[in-house]
PDB file of N, CA and C in Angstrom:
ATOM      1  N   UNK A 184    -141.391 -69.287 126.790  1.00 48.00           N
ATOM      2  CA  UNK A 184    -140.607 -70.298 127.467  1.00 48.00           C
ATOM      3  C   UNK A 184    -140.920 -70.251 128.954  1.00 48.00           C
ATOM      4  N   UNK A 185    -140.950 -71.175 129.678  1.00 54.00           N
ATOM      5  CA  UNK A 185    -141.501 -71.611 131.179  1.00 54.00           C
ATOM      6  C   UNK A 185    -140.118 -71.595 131.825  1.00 54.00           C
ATOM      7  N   UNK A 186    -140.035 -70.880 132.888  1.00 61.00           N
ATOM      8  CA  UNK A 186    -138.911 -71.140 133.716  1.00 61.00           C
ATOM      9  C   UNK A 186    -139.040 -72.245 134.828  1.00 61.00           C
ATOM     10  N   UNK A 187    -138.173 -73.342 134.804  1.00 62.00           N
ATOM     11  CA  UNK A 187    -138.020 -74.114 135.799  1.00 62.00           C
ATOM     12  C   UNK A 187    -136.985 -74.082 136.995  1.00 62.00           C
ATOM     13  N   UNK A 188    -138.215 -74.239 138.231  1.00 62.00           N
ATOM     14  CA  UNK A 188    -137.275 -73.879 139.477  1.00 62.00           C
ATOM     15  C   UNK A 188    -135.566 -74.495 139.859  1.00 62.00           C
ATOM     16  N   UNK A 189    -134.685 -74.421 139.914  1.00 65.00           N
ATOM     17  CA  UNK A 189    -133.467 -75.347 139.834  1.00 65.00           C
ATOM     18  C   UNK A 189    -132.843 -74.248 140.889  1.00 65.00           C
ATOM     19  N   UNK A 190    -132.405 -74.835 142.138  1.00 65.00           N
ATOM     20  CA  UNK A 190    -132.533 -76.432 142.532  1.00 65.00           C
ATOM     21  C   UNK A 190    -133.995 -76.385 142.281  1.00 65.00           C
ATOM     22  N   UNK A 191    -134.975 -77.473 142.751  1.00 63.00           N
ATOM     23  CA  UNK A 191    -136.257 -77.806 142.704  1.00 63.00           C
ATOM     24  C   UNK A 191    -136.383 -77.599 144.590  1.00 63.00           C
ATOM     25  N   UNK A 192    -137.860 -76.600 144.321  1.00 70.00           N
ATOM     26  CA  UNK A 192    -137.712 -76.340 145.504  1.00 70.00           C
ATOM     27  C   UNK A 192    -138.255 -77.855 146.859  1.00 70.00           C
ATOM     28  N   UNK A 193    -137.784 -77.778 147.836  1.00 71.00           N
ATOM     29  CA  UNK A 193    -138.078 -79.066 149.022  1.00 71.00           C
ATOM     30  C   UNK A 193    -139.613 -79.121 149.368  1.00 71.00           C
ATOM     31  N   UNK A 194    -140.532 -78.302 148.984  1.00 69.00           N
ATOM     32  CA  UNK A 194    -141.775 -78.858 149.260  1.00 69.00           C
ATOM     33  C   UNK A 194    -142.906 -79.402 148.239  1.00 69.00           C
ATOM     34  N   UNK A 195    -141.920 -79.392 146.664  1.00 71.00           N
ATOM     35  CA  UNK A 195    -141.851 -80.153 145.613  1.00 71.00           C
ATOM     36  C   UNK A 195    -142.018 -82.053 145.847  1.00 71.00           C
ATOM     37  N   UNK A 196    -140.805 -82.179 146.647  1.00 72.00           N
ATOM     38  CA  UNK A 196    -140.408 -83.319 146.748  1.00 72.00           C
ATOM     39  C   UNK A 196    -141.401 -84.189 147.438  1.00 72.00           C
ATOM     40  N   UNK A 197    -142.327 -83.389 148.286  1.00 72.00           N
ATOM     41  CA  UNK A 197    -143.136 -84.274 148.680  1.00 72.00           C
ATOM     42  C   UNK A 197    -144.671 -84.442 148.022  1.00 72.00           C
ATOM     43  N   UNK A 198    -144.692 -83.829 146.767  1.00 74.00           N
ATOM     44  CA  UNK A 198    -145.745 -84.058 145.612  1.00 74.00           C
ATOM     45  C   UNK A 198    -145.279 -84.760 144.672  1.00 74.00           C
ATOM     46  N   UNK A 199    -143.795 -85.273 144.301  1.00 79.00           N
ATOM     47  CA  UNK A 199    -143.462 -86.046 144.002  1.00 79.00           C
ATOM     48  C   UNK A 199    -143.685 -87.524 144.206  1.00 79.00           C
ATOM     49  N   UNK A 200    -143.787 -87.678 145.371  1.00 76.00           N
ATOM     50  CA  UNK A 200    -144.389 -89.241 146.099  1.00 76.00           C
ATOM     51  C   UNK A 200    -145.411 -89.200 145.829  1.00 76.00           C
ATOM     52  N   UNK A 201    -146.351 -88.212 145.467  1.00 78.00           N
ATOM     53  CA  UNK A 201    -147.720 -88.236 145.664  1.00 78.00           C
ATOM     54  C   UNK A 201    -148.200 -88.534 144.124  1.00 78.00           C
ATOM     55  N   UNK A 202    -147.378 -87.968 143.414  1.00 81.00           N
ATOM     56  CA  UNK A 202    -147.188 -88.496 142.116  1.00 81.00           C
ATOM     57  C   UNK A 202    -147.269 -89.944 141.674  1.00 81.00           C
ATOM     58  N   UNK A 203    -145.653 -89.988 142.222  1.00 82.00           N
ATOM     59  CA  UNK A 203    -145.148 -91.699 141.919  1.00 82.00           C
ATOM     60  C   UNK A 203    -146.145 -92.669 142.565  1.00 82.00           C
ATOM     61  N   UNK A 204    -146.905 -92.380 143.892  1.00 81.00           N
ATOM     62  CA  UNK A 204    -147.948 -93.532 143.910  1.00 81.00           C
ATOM     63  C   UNK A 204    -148.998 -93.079 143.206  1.00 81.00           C
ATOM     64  N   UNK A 205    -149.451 -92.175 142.539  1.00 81.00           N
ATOM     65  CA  UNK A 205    -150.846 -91.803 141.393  1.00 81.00           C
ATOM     66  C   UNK A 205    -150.345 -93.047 140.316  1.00 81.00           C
ATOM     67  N   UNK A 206    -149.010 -92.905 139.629  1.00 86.00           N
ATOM     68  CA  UNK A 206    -148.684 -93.519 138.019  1.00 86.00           C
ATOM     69  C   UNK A 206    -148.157 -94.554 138.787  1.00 86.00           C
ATOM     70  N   UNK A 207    -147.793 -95.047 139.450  1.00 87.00           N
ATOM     71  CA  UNK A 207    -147.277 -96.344 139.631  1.00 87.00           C
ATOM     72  C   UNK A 207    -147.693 -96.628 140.926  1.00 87.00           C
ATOM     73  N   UNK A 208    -148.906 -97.354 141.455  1.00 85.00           N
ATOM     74  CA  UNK A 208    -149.311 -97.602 142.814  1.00 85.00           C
ATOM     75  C   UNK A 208    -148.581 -98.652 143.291  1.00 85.00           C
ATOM     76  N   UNK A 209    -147.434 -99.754 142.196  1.00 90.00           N
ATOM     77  CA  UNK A 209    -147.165-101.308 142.693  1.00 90.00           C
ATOM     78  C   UNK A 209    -146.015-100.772 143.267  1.00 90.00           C
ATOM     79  N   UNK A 210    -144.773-100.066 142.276  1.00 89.00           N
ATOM     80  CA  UNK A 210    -143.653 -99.762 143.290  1.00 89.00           C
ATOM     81  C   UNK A 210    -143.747 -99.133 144.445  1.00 89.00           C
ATOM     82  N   UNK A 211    -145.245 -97.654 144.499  1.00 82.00           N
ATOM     83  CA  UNK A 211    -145.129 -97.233 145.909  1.00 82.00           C
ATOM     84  C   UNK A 211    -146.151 -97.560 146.599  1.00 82.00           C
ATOM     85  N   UNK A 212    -146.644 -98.658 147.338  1.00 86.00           N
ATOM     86  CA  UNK A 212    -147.935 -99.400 147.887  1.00 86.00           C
ATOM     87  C   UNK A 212    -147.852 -98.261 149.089  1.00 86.00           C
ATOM     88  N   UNK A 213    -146.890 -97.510 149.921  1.00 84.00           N
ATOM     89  CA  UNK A 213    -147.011 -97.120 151.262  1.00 84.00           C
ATOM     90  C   UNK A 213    -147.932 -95.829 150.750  1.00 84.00           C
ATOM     91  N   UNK A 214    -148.880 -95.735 152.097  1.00 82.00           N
ATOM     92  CA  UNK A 214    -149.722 -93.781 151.969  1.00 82.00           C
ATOM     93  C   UNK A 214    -148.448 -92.819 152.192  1.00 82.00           C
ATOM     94  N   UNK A 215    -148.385 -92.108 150.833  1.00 77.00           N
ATOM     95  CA  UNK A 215    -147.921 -90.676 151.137  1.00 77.00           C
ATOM     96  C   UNK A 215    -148.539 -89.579 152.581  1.00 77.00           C
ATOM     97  N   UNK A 216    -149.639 -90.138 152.763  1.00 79.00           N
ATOM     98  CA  UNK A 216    -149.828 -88.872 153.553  1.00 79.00           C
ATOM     99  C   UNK A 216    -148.978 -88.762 154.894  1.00 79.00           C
ATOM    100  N   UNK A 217    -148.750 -90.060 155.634  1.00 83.00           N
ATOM    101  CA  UNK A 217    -148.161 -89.284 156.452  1.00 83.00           C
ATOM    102  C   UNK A 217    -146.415 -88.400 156.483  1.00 83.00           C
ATOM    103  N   UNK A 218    -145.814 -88.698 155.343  1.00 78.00           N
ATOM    104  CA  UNK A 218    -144.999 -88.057 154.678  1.00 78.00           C
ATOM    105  C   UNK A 218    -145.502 -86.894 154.599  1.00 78.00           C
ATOM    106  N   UNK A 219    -146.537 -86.264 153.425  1.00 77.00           N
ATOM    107  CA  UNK A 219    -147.138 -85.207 152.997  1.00 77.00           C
ATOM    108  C   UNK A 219    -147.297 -84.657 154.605  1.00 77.00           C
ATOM    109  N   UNK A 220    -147.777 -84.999 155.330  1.00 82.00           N
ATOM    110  CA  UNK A 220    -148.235 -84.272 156.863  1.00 82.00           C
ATOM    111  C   UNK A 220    -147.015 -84.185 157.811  1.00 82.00           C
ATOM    112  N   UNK A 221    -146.468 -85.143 157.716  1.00 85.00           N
ATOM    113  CA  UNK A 221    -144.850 -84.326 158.010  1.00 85.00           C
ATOM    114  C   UNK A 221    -143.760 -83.211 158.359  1.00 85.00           C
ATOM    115  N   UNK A 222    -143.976 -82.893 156.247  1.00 81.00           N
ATOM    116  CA  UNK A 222    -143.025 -81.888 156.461  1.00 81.00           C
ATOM    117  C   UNK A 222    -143.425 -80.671 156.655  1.00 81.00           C
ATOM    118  N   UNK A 223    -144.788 -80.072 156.739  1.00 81.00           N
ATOM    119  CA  UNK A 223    -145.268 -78.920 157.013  1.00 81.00           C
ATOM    120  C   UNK A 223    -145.232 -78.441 158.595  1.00 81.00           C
ATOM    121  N   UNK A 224    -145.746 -79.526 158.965  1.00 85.00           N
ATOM    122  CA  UNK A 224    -145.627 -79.993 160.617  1.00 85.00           C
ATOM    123  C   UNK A 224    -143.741 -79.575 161.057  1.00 85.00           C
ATOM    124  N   UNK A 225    -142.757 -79.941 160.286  1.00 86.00           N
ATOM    125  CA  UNK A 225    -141.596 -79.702 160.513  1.00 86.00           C
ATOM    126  C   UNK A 225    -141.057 -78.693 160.326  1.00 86.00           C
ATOM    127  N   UNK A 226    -141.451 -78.080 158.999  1.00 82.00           N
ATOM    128  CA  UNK A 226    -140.890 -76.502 158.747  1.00 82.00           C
ATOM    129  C   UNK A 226    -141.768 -75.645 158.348  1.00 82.00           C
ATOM    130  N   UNK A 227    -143.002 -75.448 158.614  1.00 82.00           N
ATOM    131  CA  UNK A 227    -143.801 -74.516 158.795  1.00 82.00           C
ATOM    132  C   UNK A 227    -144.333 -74.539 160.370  1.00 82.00           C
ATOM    133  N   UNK A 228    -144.249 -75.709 160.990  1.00 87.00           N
ATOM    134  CA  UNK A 228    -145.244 -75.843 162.216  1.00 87.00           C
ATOM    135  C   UNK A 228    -146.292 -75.686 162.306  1.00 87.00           C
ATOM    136  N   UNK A 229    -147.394 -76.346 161.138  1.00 85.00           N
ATOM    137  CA  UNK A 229    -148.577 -76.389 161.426  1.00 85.00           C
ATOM    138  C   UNK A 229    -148.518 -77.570 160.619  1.00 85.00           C
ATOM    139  N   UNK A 230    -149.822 -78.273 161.453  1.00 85.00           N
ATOM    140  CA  UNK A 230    -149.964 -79.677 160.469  1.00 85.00           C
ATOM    141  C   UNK A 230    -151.536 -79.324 159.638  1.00 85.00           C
ATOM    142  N   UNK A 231    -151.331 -80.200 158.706  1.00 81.00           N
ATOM    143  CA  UNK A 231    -152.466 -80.512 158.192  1.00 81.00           C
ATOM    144  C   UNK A 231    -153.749 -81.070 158.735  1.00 81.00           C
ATOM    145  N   UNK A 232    -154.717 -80.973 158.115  1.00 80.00           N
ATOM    146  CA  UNK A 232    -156.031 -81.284 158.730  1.00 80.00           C
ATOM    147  C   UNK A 232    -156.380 -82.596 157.477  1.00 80.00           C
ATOM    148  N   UNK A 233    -156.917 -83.743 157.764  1.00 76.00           N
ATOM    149  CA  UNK A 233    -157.442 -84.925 157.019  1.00 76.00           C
ATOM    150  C   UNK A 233    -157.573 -84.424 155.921  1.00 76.00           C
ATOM    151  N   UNK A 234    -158.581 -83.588 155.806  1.00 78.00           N
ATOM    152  CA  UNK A 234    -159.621 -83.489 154.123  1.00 78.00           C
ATOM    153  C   UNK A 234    -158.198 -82.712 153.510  1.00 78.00           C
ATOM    154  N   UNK A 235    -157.040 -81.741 154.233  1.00 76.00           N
ATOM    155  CA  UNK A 235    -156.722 -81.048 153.414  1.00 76.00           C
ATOM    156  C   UNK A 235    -155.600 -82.039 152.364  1.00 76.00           C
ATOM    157  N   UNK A 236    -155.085 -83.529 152.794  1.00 74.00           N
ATOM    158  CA  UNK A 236    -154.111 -84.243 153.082  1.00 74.00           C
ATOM    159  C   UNK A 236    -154.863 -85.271 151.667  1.00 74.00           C
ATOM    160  N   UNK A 237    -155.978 -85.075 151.962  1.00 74.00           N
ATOM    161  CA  UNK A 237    -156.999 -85.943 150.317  1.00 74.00           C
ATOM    162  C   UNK A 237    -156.948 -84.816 149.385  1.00 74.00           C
ATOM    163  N   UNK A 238    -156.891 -83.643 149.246  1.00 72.00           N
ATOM    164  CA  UNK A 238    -157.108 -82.871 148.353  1.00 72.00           C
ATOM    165  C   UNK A 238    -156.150 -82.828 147.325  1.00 72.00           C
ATOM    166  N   UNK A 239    -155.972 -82.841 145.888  1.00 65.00           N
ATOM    167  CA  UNK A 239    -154.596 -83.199 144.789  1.00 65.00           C
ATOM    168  C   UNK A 239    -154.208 -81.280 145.585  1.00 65.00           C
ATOM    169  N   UNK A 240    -152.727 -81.437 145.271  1.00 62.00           N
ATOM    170  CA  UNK A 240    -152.217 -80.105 145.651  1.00 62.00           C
ATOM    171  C   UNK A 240    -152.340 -79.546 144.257  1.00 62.00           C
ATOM    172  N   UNK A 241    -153.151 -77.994 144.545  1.00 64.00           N
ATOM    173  CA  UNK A 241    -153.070 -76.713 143.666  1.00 64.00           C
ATOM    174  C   UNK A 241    -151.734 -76.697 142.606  1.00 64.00           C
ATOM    175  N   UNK A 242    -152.080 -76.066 141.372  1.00 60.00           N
ATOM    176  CA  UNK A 242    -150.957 -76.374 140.875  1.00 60.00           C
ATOM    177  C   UNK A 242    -151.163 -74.731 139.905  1.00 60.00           C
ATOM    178  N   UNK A 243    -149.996 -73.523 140.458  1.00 58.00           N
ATOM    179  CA  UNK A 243    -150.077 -72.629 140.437  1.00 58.00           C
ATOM    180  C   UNK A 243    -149.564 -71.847 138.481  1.00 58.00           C
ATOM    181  N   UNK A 244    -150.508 -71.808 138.113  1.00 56.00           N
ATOM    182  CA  UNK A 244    -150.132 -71.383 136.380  1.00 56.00           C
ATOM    183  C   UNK A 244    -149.959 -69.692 136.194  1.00 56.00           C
ATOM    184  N   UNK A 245    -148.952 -69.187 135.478  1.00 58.00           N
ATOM    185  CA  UNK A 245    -148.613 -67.747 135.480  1.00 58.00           C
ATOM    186  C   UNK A 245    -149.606 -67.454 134.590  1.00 58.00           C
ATOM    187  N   UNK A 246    -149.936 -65.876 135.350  1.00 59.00           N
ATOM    188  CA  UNK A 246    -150.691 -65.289 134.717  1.00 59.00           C
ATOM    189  C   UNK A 246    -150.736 -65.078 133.031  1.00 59.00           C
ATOM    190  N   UNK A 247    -151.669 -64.789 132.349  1.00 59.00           N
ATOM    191  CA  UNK A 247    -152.161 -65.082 130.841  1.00 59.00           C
ATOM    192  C   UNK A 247    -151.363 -66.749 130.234  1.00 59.00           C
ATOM    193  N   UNK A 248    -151.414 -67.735 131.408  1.00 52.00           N
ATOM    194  CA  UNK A 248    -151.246 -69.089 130.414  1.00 52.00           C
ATOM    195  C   UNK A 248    -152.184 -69.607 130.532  1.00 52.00           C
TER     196      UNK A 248
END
């Protein structure tokens, strides 16, 4: 059984948009990125660099799955 994060953690939420415009580009026409470049910039204090902002975000699988 997979444990799911709850609450869902806040830097989730912004791969979420990144999502919803992948499967549905008509409801979200706006670029995620400058969202995505945002919140790192806000609570980490470092921003992103272009290429890193095109890259799909890593998607971290527990060991032996």
């Amino acid at each position: 059984m997979h444990e799911i994060d709850f609450p869902p953690p806040v830097k989730g939420l912004t791969g979420l948009r990144r999502l919803a415009r992948i499967l549905y580009p008509l409801p979200f026409p706006e670029d995620p990125r400058p969202i995505v470049r945002d919140f790192p910039t806000r609570c980490y204090h470092r921003t992103p660099a272009g290429a890193e902002l095109d890259q799909p975000p890593r998607i971290a699988f527990p060991a032996g799955a």
